[in-house]
PDB file of C-alpha atoms in Angstrom:
ATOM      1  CA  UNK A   1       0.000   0.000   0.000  1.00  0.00           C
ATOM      2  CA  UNK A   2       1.298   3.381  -1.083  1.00  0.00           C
ATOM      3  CA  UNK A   3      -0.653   5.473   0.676  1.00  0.00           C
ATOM      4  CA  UNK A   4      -0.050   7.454   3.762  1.00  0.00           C
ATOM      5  CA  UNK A   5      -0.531  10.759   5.314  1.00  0.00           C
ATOM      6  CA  UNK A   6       1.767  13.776   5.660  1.00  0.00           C
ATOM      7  CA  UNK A   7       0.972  16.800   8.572  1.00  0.00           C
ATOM      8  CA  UNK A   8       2.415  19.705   7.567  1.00  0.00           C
ATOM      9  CA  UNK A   9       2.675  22.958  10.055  1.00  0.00           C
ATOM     10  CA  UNK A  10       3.592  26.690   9.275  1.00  0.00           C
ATOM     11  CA  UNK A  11       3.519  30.042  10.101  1.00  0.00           C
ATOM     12  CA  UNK A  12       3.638  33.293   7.863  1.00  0.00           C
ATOM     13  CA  UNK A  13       3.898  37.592   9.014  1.00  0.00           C
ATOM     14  CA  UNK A  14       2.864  39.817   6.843  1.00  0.00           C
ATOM     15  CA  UNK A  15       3.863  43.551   7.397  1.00  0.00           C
ATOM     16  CA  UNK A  16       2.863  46.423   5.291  1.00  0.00           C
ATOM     17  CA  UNK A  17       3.947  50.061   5.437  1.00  0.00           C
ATOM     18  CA  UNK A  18       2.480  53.099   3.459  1.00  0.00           C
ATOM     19  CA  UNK A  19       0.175  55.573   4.208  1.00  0.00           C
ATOM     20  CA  UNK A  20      -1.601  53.087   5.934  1.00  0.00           C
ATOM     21  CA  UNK A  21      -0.001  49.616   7.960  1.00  0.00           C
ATOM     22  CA  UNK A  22      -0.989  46.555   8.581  1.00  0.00           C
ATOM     23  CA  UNK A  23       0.181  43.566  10.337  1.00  0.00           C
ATOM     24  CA  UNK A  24      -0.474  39.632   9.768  1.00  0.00           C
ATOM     25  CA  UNK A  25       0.245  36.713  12.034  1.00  0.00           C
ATOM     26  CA  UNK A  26      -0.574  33.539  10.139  1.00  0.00           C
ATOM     27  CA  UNK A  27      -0.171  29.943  11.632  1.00  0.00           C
ATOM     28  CA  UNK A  28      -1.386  27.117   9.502  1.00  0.00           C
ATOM     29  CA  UNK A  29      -1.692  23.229   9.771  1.00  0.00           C
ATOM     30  CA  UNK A  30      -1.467  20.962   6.588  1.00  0.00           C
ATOM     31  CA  UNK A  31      -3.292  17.315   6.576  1.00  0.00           C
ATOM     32  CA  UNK A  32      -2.351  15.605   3.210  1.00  0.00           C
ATOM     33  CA  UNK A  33      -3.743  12.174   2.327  1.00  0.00           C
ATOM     34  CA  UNK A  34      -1.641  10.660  -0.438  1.00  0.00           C
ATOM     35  CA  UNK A  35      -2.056   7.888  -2.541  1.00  0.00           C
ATOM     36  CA  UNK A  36      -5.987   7.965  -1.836  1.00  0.00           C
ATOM     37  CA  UNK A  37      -7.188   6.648  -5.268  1.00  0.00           C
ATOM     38  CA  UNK A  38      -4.315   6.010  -6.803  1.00  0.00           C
ATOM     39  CA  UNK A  39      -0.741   7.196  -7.308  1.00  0.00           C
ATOM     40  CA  UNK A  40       0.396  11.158  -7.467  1.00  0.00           C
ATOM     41  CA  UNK A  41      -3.589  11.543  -5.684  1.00  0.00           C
ATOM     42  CA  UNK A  42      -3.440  14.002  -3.129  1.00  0.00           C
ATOM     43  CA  UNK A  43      -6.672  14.845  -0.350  1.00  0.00           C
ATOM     44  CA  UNK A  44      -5.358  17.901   1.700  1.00  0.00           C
ATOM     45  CA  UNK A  45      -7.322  19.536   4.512  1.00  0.00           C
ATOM     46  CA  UNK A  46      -5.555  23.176   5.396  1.00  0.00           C
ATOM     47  CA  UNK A  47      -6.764  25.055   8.438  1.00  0.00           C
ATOM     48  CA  UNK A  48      -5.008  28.760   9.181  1.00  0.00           C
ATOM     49  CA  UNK A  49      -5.534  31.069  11.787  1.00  0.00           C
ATOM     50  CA  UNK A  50      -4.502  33.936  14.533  1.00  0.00           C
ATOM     51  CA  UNK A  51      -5.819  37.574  12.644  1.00  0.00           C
ATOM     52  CA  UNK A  52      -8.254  35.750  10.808  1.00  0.00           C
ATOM     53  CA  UNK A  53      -9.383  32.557   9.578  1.00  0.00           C
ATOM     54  CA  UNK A  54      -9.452  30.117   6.546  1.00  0.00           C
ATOM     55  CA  UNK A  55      -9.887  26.499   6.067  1.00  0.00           C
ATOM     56  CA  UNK A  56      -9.184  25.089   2.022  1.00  0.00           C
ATOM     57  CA  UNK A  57      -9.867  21.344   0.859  1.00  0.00           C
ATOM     58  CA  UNK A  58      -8.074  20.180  -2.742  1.00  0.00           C
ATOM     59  CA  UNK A  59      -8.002  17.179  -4.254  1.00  0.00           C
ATOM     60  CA  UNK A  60      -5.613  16.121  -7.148  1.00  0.00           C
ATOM     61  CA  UNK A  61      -6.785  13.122  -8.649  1.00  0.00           C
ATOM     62  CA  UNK A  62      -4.359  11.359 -11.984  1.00  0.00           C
ATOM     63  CA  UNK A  63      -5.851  10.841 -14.957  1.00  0.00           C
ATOM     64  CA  UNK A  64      -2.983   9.065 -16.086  1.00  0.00           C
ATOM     65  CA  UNK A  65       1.022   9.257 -16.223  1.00  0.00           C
ATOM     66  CA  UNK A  66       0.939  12.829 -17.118  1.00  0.00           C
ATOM     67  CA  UNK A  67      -2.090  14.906 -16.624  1.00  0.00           C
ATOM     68  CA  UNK A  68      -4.424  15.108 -13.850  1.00  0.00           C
ATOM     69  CA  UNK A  69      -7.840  17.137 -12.515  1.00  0.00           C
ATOM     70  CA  UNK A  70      -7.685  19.589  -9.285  1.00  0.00           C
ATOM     71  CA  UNK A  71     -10.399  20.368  -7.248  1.00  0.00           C
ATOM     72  CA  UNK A  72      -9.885  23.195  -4.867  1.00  0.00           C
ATOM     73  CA  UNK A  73     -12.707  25.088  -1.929  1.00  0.00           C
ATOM     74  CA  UNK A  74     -11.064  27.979   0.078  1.00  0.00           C
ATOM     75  CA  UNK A  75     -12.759  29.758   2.795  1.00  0.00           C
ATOM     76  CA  UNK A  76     -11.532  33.126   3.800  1.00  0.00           C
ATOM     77  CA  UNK A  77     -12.582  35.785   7.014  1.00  0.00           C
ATOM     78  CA  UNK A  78     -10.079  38.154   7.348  1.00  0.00           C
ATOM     79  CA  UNK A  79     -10.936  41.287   9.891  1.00  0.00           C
ATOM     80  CA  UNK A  80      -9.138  44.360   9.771  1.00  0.00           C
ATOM     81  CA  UNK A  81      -7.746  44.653   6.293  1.00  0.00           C
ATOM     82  CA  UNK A  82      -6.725  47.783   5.114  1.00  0.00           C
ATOM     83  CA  UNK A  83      -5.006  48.459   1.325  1.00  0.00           C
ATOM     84  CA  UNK A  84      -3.444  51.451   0.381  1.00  0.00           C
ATOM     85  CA  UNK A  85      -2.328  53.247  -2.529  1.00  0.00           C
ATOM     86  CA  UNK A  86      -3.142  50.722  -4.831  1.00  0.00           C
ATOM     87  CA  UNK A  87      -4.327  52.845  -7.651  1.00  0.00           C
ATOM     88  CA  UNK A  88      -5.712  55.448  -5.307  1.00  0.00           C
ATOM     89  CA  UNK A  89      -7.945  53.219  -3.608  1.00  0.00           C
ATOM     90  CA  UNK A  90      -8.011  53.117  -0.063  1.00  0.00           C
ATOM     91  CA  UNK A  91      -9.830  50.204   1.418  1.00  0.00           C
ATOM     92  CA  UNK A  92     -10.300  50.438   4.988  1.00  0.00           C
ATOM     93  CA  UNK A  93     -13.107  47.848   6.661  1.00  0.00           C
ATOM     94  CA  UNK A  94     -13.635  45.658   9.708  1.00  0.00           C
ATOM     95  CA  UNK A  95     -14.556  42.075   7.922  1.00  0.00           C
ATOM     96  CA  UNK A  96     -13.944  40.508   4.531  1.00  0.00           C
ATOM     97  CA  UNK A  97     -14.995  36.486   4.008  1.00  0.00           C
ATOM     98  CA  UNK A  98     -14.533  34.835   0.546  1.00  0.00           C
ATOM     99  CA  UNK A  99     -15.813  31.973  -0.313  1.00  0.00           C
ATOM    100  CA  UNK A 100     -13.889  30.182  -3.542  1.00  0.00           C
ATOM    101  CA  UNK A 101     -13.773  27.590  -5.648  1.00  0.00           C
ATOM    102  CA  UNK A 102     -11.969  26.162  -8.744  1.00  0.00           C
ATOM    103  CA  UNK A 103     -11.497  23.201 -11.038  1.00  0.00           C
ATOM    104  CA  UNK A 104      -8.554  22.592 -13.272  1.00  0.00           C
ATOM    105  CA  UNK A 105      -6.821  20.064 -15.527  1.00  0.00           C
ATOM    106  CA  UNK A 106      -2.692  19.795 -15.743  1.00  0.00           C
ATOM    107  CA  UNK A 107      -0.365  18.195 -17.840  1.00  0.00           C
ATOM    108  CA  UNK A 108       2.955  17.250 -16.826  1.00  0.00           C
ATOM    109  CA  UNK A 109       5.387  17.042 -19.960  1.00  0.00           C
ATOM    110  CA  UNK A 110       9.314  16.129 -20.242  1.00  0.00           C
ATOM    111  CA  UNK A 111      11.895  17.970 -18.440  1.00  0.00           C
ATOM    112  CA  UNK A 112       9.261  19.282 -15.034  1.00  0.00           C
ATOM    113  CA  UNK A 113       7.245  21.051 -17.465  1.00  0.00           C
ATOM    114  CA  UNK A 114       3.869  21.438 -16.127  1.00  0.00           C
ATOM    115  CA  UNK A 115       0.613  23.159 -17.843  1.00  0.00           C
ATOM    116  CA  UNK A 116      -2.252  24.117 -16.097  1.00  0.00           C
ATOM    117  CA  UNK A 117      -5.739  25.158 -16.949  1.00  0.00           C
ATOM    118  CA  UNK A 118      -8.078  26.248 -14.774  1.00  0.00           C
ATOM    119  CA  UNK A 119     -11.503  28.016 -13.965  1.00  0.00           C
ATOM    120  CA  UNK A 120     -11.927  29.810 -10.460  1.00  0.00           C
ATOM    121  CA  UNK A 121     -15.511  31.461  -8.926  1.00  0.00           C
ATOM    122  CA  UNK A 122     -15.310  33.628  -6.191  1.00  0.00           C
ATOM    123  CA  UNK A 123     -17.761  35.007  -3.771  1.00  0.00           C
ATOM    124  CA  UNK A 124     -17.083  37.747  -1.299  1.00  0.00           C
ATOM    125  CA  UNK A 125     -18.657  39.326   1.654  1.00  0.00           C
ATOM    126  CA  UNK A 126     -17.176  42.899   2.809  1.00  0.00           C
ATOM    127  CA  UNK A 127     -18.534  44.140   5.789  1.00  0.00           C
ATOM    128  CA  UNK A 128     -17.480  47.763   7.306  1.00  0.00           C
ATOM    129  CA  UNK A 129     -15.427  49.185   4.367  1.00  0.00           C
ATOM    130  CA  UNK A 130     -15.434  51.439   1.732  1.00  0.00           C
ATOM    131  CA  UNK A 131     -13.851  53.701  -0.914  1.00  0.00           C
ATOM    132  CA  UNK A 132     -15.021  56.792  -3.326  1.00  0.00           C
ATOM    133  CA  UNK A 133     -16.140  54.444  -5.769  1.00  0.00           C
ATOM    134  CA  UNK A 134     -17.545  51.488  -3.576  1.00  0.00           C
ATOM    135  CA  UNK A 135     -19.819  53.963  -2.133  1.00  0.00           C
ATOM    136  CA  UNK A 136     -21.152  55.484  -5.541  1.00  0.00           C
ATOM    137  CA  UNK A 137     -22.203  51.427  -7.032  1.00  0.00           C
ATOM    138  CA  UNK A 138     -23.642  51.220  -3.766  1.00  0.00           C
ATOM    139  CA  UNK A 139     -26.010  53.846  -4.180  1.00  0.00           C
ATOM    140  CA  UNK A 140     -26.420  52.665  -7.210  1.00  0.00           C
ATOM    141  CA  UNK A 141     -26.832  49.207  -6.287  1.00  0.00           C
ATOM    142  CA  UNK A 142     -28.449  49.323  -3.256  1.00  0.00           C
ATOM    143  CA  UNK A 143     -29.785  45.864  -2.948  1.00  0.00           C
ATOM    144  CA  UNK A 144     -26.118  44.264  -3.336  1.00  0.00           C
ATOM    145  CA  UNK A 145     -24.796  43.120  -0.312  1.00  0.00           C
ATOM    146  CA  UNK A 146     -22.115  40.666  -2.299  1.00  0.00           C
ATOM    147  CA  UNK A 147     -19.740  40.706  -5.454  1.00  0.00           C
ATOM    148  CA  UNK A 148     -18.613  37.284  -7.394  1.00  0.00           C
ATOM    149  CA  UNK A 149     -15.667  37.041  -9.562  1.00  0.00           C
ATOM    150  CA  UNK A 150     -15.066  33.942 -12.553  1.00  0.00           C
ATOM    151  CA  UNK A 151     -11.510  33.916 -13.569  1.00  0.00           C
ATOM    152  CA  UNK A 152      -9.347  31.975 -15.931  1.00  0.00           C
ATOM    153  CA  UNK A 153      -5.862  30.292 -14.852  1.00  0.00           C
ATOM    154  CA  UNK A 154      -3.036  29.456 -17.215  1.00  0.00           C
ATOM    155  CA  UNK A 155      -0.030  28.663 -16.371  1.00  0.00           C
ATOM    156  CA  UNK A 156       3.033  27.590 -17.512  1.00  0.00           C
ATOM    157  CA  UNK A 157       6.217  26.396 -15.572  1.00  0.00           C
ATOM    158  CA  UNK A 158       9.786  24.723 -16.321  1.00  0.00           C
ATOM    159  CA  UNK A 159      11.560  23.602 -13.270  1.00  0.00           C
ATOM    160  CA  UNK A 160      15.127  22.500 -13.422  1.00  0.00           C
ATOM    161  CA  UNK A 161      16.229  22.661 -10.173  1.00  0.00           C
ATOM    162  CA  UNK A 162      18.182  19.348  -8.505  1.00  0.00           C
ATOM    163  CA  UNK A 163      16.749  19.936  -5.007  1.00  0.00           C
ATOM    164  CA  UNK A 164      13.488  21.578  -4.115  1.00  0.00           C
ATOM    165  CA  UNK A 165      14.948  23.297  -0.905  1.00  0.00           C
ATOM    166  CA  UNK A 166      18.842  25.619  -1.528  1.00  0.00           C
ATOM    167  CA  UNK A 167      19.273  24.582  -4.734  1.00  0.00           C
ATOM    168  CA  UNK A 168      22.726  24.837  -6.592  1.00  0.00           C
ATOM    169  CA  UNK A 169      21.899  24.321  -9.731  1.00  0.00           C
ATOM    170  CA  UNK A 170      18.927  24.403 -12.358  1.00  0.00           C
ATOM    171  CA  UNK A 171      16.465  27.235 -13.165  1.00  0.00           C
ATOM    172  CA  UNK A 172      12.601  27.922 -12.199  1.00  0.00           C
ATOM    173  CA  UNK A 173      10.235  29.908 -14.760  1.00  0.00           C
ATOM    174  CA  UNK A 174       6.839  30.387 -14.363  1.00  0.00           C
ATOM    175  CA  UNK A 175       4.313  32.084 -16.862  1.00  0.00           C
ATOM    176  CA  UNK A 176       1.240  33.008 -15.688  1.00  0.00           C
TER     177      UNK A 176
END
């Protein structure tokens, strides 16, 4: 049996200065499934939290040597965001919670080439901010309490590198 399960733990800090700052704690806990339905499958149950809170399922599943499908559900509720200067919007606001999801198929050629094609919808929830022009559709739009987002993923990476972690030699490029 090939299977077996990995538990992965980290931590991130985010710190931003501008005309507005903001600071992120981040501690996160990884439980991986491999080998589930097959070789290269992979069920992984993320759960992050300290200034805010998200949880994300994926599942890779083969679909033969080289390509494979991805299924991926975030859930996002971050409090006290603030963005600045960012085209001259500043976002300032007590809550934000996203709720995504997205479904992909890769190929894995010669050499660590990987392609990846992919189709993400997004739903989120502000509560408690605002800028010049959030405030205008909201007048406009008065009955809209959410926005949703579809996007389209392509990407396109070569990775030569001999060792994943310090490596000497090799190169990484990724095309998005």
């Amino acid at each position: 049996d090939s299977s077996y399960v990995d538990v992965l733990l980290s931590g991130s800090y985010k710190g931003i200065l501008s005309a507005k700052e903001t600071t992120k704690l981040l501690l996160s806990t990884d439980f991986q499934y491999r080998g589930l339905t097959g070789i290269n499958s992979v069920l992984s149950l993320k759960l992050g939290f300290v200034n805010g809170f998200f949880a994300n399922a994926m599942y890779i599943h083969p679909l033969n040597s080289k390509t494979f499908a991805k299924l991926n559900i975030n859930y996002l509720s971050d409090r006290n965001f603030v963005t600045s200067n960012i085209y001259d919007l500043n976002t300032e606001g007590t809550a934000l919670q996203k709720f995504s999801t997205s479904i992909g198929l890769g190929y894995r050629g010669n050499l660590d080439r990987l392609l990846f094609l992919g189709l993400d919808y997004s739903l989120f929830f502000p509560h408690g901010f605002s800028t010049k022009n959030l405030e205008i559709a909201k007048e406009n739009y008065a009955d809209s309490k959410e926005n949703s987002g579809i996007s389209f993923t392509a990407k396109y990476s070569i990775n030569t590198l001999e060792l994943p972690d310090f490596p000497r030699k090799g190169f990484l490029f990724v095309q998005l």
